[in-house]
Short mmCIF file of C-alpha atoms in Angstrom, two decimals:
data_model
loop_
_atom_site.label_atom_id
_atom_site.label_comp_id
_atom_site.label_asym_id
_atom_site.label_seq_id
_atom_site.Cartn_x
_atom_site.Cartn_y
_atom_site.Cartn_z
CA UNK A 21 -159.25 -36.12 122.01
CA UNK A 22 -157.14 -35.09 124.27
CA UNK A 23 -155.53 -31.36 124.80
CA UNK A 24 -152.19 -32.34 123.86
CA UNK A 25 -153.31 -33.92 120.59
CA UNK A 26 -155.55 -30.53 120.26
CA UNK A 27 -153.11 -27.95 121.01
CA UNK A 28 -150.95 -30.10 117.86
CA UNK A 29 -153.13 -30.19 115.18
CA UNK A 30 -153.87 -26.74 116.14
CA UNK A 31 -150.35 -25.66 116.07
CA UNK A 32 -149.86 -27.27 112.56
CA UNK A 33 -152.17 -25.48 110.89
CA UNK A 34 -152.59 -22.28 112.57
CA UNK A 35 -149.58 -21.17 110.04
CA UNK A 36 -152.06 -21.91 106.99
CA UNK A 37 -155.08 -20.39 108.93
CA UNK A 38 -153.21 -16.97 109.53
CA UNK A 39 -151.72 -17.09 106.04
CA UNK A 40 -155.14 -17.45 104.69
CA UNK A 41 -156.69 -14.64 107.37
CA UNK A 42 -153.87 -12.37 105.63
CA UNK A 43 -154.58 -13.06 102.24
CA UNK A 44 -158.24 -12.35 102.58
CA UNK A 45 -158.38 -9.83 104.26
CA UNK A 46 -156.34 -7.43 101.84
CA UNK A 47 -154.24 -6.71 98.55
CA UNK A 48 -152.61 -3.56 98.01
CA UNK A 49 -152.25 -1.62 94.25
CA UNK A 50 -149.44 0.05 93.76
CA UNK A 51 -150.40 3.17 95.27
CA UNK A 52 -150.97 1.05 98.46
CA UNK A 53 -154.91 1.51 98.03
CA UNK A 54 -156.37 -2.03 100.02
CA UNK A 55 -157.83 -4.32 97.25
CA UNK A 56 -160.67 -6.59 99.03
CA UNK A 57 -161.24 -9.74 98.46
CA UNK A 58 -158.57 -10.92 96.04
CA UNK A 59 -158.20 -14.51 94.92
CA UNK A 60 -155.12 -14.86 93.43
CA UNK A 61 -152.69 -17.76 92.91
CA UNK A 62 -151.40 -17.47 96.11
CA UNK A 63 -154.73 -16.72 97.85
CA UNK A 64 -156.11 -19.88 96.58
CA UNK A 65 -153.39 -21.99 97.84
CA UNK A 66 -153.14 -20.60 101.17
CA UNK A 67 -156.70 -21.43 101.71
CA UNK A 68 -156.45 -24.95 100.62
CA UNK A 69 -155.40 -27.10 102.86
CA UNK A 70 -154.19 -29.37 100.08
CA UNK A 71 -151.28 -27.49 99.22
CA UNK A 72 -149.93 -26.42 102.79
CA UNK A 73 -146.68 -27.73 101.78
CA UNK A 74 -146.50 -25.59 98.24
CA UNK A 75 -147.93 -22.29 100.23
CA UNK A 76 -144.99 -23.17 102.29
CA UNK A 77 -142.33 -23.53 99.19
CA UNK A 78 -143.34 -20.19 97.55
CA UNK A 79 -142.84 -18.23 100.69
CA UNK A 80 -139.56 -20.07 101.36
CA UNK A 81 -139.15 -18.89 97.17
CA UNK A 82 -139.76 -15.50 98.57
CA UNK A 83 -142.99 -15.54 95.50
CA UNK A 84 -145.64 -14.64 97.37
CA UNK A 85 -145.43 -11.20 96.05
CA UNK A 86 -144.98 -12.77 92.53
CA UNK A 87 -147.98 -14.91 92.67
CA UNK A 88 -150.41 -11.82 94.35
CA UNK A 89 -152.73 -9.58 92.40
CA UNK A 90 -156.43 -9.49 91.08
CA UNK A 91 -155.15 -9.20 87.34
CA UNK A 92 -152.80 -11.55 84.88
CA UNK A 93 -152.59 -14.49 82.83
CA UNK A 94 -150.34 -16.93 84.69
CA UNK A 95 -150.97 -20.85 84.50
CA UNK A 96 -149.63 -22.54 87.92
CA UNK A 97 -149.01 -25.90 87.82
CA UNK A 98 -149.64 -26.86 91.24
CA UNK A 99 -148.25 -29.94 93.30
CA UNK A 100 -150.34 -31.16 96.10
CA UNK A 101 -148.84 -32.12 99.31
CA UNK A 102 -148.65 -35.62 98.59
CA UNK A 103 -146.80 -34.93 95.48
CA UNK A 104 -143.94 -32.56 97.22
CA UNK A 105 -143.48 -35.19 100.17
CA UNK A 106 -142.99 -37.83 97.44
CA UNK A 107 -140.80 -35.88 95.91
CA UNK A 108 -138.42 -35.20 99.02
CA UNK A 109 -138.55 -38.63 99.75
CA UNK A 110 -137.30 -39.58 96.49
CA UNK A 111 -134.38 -36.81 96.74
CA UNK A 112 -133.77 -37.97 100.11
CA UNK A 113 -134.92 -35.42 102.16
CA UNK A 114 -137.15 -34.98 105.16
CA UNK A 115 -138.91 -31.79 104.67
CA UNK A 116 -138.71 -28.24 103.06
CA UNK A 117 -135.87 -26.99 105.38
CA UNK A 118 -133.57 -29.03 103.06
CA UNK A 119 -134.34 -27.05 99.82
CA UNK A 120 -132.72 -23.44 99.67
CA UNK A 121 -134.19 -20.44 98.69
CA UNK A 122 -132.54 -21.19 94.64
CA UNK A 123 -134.19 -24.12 94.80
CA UNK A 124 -137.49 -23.18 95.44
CA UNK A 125 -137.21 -20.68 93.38
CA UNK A 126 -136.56 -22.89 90.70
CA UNK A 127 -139.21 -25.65 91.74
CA UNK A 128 -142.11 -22.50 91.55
CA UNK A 129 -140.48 -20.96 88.09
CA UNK A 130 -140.67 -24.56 86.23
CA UNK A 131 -144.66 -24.73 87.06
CA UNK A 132 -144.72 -21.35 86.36
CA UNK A 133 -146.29 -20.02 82.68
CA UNK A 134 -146.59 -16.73 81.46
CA UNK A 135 -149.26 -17.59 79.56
CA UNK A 136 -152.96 -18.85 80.80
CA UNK A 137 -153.48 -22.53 79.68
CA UNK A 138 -156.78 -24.02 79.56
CA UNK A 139 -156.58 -27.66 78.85
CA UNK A 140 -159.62 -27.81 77.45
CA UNK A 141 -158.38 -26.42 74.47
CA UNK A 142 -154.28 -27.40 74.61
CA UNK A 143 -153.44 -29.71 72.41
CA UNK A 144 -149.95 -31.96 72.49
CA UNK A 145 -146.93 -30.12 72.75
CA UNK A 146 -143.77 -28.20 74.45
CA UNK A 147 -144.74 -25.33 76.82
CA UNK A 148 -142.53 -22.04 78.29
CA UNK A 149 -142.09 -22.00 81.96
CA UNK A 150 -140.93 -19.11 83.71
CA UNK A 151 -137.51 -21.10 84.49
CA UNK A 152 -134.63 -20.18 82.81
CA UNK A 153 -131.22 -21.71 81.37
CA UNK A 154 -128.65 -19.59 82.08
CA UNK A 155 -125.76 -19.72 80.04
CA UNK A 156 -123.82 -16.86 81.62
CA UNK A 157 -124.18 -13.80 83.81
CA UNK A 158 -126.21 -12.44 80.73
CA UNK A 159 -127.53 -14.60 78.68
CA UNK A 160 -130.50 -17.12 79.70
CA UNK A 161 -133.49 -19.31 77.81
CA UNK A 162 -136.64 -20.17 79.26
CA UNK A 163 -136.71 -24.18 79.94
CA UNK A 164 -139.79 -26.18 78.69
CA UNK A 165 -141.92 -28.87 79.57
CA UNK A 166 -144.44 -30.98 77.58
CA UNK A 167 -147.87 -31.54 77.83
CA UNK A 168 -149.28 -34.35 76.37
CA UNK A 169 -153.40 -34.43 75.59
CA UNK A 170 -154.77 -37.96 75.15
CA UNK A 171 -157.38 -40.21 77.28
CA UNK A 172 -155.92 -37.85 80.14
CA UNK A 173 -153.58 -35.22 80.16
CA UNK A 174 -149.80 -35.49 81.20
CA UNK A 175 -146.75 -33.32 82.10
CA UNK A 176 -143.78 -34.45 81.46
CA UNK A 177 -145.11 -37.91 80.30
CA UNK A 178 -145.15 -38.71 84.37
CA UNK A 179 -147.58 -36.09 85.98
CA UNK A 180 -151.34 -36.63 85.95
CA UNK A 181 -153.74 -33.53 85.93
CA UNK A 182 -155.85 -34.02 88.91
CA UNK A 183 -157.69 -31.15 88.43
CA UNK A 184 -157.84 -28.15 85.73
CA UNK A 185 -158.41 -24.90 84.63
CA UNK A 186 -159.25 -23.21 88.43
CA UNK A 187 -160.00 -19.86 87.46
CA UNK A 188 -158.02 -16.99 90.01
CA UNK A 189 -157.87 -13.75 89.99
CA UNK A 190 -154.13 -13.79 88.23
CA UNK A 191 -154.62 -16.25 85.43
CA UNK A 192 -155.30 -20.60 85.32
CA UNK A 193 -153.94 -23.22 87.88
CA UNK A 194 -154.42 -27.09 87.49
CA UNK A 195 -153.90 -29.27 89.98
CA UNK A 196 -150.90 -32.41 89.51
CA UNK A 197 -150.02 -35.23 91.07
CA UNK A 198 -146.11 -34.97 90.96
CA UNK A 199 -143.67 -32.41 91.03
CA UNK A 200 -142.10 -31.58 88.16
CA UNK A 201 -138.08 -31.49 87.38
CA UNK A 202 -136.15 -30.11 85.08
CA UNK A 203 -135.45 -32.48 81.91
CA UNK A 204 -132.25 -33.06 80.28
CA UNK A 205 -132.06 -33.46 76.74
CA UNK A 206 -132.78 -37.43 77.10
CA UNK A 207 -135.97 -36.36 78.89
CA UNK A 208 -136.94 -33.56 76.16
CA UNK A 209 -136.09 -36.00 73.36
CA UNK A 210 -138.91 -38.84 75.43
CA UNK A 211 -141.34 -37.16 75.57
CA UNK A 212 -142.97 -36.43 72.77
CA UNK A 213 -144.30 -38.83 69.90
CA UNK A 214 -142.41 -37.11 66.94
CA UNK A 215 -139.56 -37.82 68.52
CA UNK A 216 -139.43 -40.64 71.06
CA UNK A 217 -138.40 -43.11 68.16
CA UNK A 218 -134.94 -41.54 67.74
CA UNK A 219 -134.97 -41.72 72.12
CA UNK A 220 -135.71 -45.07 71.30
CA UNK A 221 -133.00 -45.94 68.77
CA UNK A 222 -130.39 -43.60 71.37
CA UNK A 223 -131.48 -46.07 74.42
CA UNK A 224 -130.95 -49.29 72.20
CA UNK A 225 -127.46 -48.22 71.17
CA UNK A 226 -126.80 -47.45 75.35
CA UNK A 227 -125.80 -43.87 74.65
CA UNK A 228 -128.48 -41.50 76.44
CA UNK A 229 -125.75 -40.85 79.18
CA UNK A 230 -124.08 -38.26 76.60
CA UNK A 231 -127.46 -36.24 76.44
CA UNK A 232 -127.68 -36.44 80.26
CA UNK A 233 -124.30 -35.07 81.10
CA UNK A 234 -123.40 -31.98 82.76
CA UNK A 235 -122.07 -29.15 79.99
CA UNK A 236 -124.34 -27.82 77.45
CA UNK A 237 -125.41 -29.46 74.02
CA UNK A 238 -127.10 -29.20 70.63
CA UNK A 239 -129.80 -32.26 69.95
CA UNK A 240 -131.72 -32.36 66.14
CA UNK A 241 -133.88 -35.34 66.83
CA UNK A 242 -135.83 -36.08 63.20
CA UNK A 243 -139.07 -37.04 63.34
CA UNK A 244 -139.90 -40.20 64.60
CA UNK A 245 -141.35 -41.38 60.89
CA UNK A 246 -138.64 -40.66 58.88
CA UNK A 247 -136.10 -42.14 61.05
CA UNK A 248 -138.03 -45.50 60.91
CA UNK A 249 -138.36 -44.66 57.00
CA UNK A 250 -133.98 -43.97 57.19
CA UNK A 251 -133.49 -47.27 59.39
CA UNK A 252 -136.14 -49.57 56.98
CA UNK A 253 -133.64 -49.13 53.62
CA UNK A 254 -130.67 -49.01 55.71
CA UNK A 255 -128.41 -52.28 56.84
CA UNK A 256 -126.15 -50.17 59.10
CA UNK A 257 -123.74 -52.25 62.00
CA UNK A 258 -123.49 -50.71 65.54
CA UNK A 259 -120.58 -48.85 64.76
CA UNK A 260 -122.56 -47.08 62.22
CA UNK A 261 -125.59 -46.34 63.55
CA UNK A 262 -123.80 -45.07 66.52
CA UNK A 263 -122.05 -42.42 63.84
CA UNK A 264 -125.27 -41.85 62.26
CA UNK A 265 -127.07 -40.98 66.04
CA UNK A 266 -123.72 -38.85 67.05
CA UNK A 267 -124.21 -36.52 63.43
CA UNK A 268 -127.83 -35.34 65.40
CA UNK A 269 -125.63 -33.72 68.32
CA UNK A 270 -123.48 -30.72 68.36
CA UNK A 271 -121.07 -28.89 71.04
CA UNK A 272 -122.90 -25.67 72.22
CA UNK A 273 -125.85 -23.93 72.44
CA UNK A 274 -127.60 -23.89 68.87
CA UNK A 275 -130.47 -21.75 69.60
CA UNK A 276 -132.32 -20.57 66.72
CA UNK A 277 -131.23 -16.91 67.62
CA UNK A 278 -127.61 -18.25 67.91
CA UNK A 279 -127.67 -20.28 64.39
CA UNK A 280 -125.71 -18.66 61.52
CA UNK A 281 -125.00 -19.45 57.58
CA UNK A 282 -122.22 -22.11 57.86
CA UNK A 283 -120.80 -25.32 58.54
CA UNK A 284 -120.58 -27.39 61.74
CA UNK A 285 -119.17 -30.00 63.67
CA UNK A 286 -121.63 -32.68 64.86
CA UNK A 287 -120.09 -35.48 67.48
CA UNK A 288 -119.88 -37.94 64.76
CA UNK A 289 -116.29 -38.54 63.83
CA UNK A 290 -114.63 -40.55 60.35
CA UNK A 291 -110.80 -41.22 61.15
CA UNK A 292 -110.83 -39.03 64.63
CA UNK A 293 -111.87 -35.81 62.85
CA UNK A 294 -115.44 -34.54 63.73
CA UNK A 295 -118.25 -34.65 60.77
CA UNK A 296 -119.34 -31.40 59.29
CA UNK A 297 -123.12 -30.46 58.37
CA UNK A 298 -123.94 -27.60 56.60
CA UNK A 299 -126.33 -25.01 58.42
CA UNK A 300 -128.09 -22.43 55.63
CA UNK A 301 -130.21 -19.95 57.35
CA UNK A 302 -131.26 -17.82 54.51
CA UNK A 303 -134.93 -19.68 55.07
CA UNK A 304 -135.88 -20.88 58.44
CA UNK A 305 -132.95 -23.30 59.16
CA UNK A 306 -132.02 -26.21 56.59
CA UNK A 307 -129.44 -28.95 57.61
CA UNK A 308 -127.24 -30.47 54.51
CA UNK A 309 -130.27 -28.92 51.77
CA UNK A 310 -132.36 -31.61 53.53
CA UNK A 311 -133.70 -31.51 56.74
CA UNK A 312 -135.68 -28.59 58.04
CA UNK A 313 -136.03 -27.46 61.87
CA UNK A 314 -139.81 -27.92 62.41
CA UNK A 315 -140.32 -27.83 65.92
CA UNK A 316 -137.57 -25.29 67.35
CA UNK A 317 -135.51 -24.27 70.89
CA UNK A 318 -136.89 -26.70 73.18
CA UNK A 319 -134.71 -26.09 76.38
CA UNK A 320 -133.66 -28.59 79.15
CA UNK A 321 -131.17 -28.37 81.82
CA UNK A 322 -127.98 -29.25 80.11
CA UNK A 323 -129.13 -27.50 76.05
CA UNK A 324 -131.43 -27.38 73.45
CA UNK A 325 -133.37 -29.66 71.13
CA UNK A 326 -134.92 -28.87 67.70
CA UNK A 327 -137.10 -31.91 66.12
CA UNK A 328 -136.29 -31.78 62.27
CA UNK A 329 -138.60 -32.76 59.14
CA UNK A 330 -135.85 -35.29 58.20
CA UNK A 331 -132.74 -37.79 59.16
CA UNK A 332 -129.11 -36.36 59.23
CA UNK A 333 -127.51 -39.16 57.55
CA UNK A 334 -123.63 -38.58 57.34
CA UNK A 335 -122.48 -36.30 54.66
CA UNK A 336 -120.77 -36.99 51.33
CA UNK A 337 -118.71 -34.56 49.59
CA UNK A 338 -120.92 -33.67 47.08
CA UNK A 339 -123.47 -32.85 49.60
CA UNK A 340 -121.52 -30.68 52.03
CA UNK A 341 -120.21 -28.87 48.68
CA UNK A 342 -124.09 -28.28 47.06
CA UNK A 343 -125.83 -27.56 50.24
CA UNK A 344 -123.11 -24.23 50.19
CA UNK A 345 -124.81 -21.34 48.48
CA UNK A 346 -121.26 -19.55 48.36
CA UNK A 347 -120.03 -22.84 46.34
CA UNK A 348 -123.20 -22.79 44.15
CA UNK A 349 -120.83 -21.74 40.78
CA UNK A 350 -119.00 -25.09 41.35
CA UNK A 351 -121.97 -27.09 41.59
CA UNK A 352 -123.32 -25.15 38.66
CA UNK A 353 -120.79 -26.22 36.60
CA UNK A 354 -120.34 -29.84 38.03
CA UNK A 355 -123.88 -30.32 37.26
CA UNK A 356 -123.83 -29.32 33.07
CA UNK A 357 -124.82 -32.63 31.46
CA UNK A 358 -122.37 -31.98 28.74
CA UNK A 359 -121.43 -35.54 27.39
CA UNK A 360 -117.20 -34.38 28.11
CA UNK A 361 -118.13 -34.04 31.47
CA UNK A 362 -117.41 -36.43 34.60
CA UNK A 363 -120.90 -37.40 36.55
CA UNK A 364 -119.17 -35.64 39.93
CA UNK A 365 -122.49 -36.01 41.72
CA UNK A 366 -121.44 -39.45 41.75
CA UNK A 367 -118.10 -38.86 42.10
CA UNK A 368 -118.48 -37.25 44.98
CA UNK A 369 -121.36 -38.79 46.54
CA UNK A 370 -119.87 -42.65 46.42
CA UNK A 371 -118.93 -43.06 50.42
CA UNK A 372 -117.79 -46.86 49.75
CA UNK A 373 -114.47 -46.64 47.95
CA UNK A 374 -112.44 -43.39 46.97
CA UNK A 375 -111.71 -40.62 49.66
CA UNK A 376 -110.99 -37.10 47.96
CA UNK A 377 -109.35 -33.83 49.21
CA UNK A 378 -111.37 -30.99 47.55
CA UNK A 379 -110.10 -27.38 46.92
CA UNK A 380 -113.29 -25.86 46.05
CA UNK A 381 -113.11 -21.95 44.50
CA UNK A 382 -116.21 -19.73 46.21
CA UNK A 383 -118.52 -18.17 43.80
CA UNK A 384 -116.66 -14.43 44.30
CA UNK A 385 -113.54 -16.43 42.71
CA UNK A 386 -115.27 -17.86 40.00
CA UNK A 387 -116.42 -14.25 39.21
CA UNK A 388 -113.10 -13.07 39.19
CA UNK A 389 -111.97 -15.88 37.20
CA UNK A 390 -114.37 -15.29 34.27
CA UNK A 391 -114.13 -11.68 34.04
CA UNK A 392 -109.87 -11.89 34.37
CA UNK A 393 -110.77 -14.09 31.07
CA UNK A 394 -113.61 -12.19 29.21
CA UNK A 395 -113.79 -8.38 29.42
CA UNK A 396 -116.94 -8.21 28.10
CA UNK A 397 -118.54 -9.95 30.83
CA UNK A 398 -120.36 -12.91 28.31
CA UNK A 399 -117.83 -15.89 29.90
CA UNK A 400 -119.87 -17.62 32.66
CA UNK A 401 -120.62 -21.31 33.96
CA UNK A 402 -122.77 -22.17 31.86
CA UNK A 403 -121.20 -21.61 28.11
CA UNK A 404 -117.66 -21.99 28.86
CA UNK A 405 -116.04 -25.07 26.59
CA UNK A 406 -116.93 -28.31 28.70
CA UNK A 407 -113.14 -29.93 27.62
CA UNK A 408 -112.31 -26.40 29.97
CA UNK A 409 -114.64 -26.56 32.10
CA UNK A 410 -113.56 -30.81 33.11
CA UNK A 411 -109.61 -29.80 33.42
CA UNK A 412 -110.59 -26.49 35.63
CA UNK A 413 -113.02 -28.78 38.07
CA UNK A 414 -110.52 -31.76 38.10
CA UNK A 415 -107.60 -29.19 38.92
CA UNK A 416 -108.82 -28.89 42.39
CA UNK A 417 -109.79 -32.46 43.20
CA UNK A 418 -107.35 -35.10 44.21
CA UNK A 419 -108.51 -38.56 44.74
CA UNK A 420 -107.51 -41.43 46.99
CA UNK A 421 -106.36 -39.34 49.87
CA UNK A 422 -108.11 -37.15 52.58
CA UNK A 423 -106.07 -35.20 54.04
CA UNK A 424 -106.23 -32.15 56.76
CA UNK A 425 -104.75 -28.99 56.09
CA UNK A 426 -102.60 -29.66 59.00
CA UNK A 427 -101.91 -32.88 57.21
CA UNK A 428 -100.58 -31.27 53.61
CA UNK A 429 -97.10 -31.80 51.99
CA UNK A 430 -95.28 -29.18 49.94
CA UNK A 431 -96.79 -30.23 47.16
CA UNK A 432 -99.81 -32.85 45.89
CA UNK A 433 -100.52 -33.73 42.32
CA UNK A 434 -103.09 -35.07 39.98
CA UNK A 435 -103.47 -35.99 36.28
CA UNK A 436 -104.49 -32.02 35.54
CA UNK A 437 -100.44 -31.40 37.38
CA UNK A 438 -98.90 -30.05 40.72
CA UNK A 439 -100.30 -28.05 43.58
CA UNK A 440 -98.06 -26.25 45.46
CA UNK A 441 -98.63 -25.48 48.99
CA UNK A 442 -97.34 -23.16 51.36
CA UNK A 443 -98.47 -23.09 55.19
CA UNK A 444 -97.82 -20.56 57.84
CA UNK A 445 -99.77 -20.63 61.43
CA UNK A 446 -102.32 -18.94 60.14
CA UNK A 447 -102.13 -19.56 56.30
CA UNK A 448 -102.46 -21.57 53.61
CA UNK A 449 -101.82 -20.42 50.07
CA UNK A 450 -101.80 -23.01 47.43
CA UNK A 451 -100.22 -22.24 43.42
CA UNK A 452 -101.08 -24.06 40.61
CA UNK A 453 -98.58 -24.51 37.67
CA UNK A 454 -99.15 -20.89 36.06
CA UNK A 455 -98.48 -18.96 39.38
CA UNK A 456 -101.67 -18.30 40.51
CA UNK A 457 -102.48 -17.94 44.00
CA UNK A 458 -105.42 -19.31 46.20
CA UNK A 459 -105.61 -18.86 49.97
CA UNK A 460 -107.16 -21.02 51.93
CA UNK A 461 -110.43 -19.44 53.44
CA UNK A 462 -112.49 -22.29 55.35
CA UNK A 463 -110.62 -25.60 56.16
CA UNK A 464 -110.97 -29.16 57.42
CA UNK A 465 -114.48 -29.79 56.22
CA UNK A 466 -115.09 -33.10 57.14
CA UNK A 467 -117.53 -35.36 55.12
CA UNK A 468 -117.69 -39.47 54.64
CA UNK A 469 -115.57 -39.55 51.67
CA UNK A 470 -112.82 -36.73 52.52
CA UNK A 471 -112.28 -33.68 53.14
CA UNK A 472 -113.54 -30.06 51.60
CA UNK A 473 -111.31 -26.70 51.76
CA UNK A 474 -112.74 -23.52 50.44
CA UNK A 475 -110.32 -21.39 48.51
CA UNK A 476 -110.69 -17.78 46.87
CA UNK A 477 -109.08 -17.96 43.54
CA UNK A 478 -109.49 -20.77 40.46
CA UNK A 479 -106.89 -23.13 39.76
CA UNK A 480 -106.39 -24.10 35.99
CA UNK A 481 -102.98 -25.64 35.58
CA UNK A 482 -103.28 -27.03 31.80
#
């Protein structure tokens, strides 16, 4: 060997050598007392040869502080050096210099845990990283990433565990073979087995580019068996099933904490107006009175997935009005088996032929309604005369039309009589045939077979 080629290699890692002369020789407490001997996350590295290049990142990160002490429960996912060049070669750069402080700040935060992690006993599933999503100056989630426990174990469904559960003086760190990145909500929705079906049916239909786009979305993927279950009984065309995948996705960022009684407007669409689902939180969170959030807030770059127990198949009427707990006297009384009565589960529920627009009283206006009729309280759903109780129900539903509030005459009319309707920019009161009044409270509720407006009064025009 000659000098020259000595005084290099030398000069390449005398960095690492004095870093790991530092880190040995002394902590400090936080009363500046020296600490000997310490092996923390940051020790280890630094004395490893292997991961030169990550040593290098967190101190570019300005972490080296972070990743110090002789006490915690951090799990560090750590990249060898082969794994970082491959990734800047991949991103098209030639070294570290290209990466600024942010980003290796975020690089170190996504194989960051605040929670120790022995694989030995991890089982499939999303973990928190110390990254966050920021949503604005105050507001930010913690992004996840998956581990996946089979023959071997896997981040991200890409990176292999090369070695595991290193015990330091701060917590875990295993060893990978890649760098991870931040998944978007195609990623999130990939990697795992409960719900890589519904990835599956998204990448068949060629629309995974709207869950990688920039902006930040809602995803509720159902589980991969009852999608295949859905799909089985189902003999839906493209332009359907590309409905039915759009009703899973929502505007926003639907985190559990964010998520309140009501409905919303998934990215499905019937005649250009955006599909409503019903969201009742009054336990856990329950889609439409069908499909449960089971697996909840899993965070990627660009929003949030929940996995969900069942399929969001696109509403009906009847199903946006019963899965309404404020709309639970109409259903009530549409669901008395009284041989006068229509079957308007059916009615409402039949998506092939007859489009309706609904005026549906709240359960405060039924209240009113009963007691403006019976002083003494005994007049309810359930024993008022069924030839009543049909013409009172019918009053408010008018079929072969589906129409927006925006979208409403002066007037519309069934065989129970005339509506009238009165709009302002912020109003609208309708009055049935008697002179009673009903303002409109929630409008444009959009299902496959019309449209639903919530009202706070009862119409009875015979």
């Amino acid at each position: 060997m000659n000098r020259f080629s000595f005084y290099f290699k030398f000069a390449k890692v005398l960095p690492i050598f004095l870093l790991s002369l530092f880190f040995l020789a002394c902590d400090e407490d936080d009363n500046d007392n020296v600490i000997d001997g310490t092996n923390s996350i940051i020790n280890y590295l630094s004395k490893n040869q292997e991961f030169f290049q990550l040593t290098e990142l967190i101190f570019k990160a300005d972490y080296q502080g972070k990743l110090d002490g002789n006490s915690g429960n951090y799990t560090f996912l750590a990249p060898t050096n082969q794994a970082i060049s491959e990734f800047l070669t991949k991103n098209g750069m030639n070294d570290l210099s290209a990466l600024t402080q942010q980003d290796a700040q975020e690089i170190i935060d996504y194989h960051l845990l605040l929670e120790q992690v022995d694989t030995s006993q991890a089982t499939t599933g999303f973990l928190t990283t110390a990254a966050q999503l920021e949503l604005n100056d105050s507001v930010s989630y913690p992004l996840n990433l998956h581990l996946k426990k089979d023959i071997a174990i896997t981040f991200n469904a890409s990176a292999k565990l090369l070695e595991a559960n290193i015990e330091v003086d701060n917590g875990t760190l295993h060893v990978l073979d890649e760098v991870l990145t931040i998944p978007s909500l195609a990623d999130l929705l990939s990697f795992d087995e409960q719900s890589s079906g519904f990835y599956t049916f998204w990448d068949d239909l060629g629309l995974l580019p709207l869950l990688e786009q920039e902006g930040v979305q809602s995803l509720f993927a159902p589980e991969t068996d009852k999608l295949a279950a859905f799909l089985q009984n189902q003999n839906l065309n493209a332009q359907e099933k590309e409905q039915f995948a759009k009703n899973h996705l929502y505007q926003g960022f639907l985190h559990t904490d964010a998520i309140t009684l009501g409905y919303r407007y998934s990215e499905a669409n019937r005649d250009n107006t955006k599909i409503s689902n019903f969201f009742n939180t009054n336990t856990g969170i329950l889609i439409n009175n069908k499909a449960s959030v089971s697996t909840q807030n899993i965070v990627g770059k660009n929003g949030v997935m929940h996995i969900c127990s069942d399929i969001l198949a696109l509403p009906s009427l009847w199903s946006l009005i019963e899965s309404n707990p404020n709309l639970a006297t109409f259903v009530q009384g549409a669901t008395r088996t009284d041989s006068a009565l229509s079957d308007y589960e059916s009615l409402l529920s039949d998506t092939n032929n007859t489009n309706f627009t609904c005026f549906i009283p709240n359960n405060t206006a039924f209240d009113t309604f009963f007691s403006n009729q019976d002083a003494t309280g005994m007049l309810n759903i359930d024993n008022i005369d069924a030839s009543t109780l049909e013409t009172l129900l019918m009053t408010h539903l008018f079929e072969n039309t589906a129409l927006k509030i925006e979208e409403l005459p002066s007037s519309i009319a069934n065989n129970q009589g005339v509506i009238t309707i009165n709009k302002s920019i912020s109003t609208c009161k309708l009055t049935d045939e008697n002179g009673v009044e009903a303002a409109v409270i929630e409008q444009d509720i959009n299902g496959e077979n019309g449209l639903v407006h919530t009202i706070d009064s009862v119409l009875l025009n015979n």
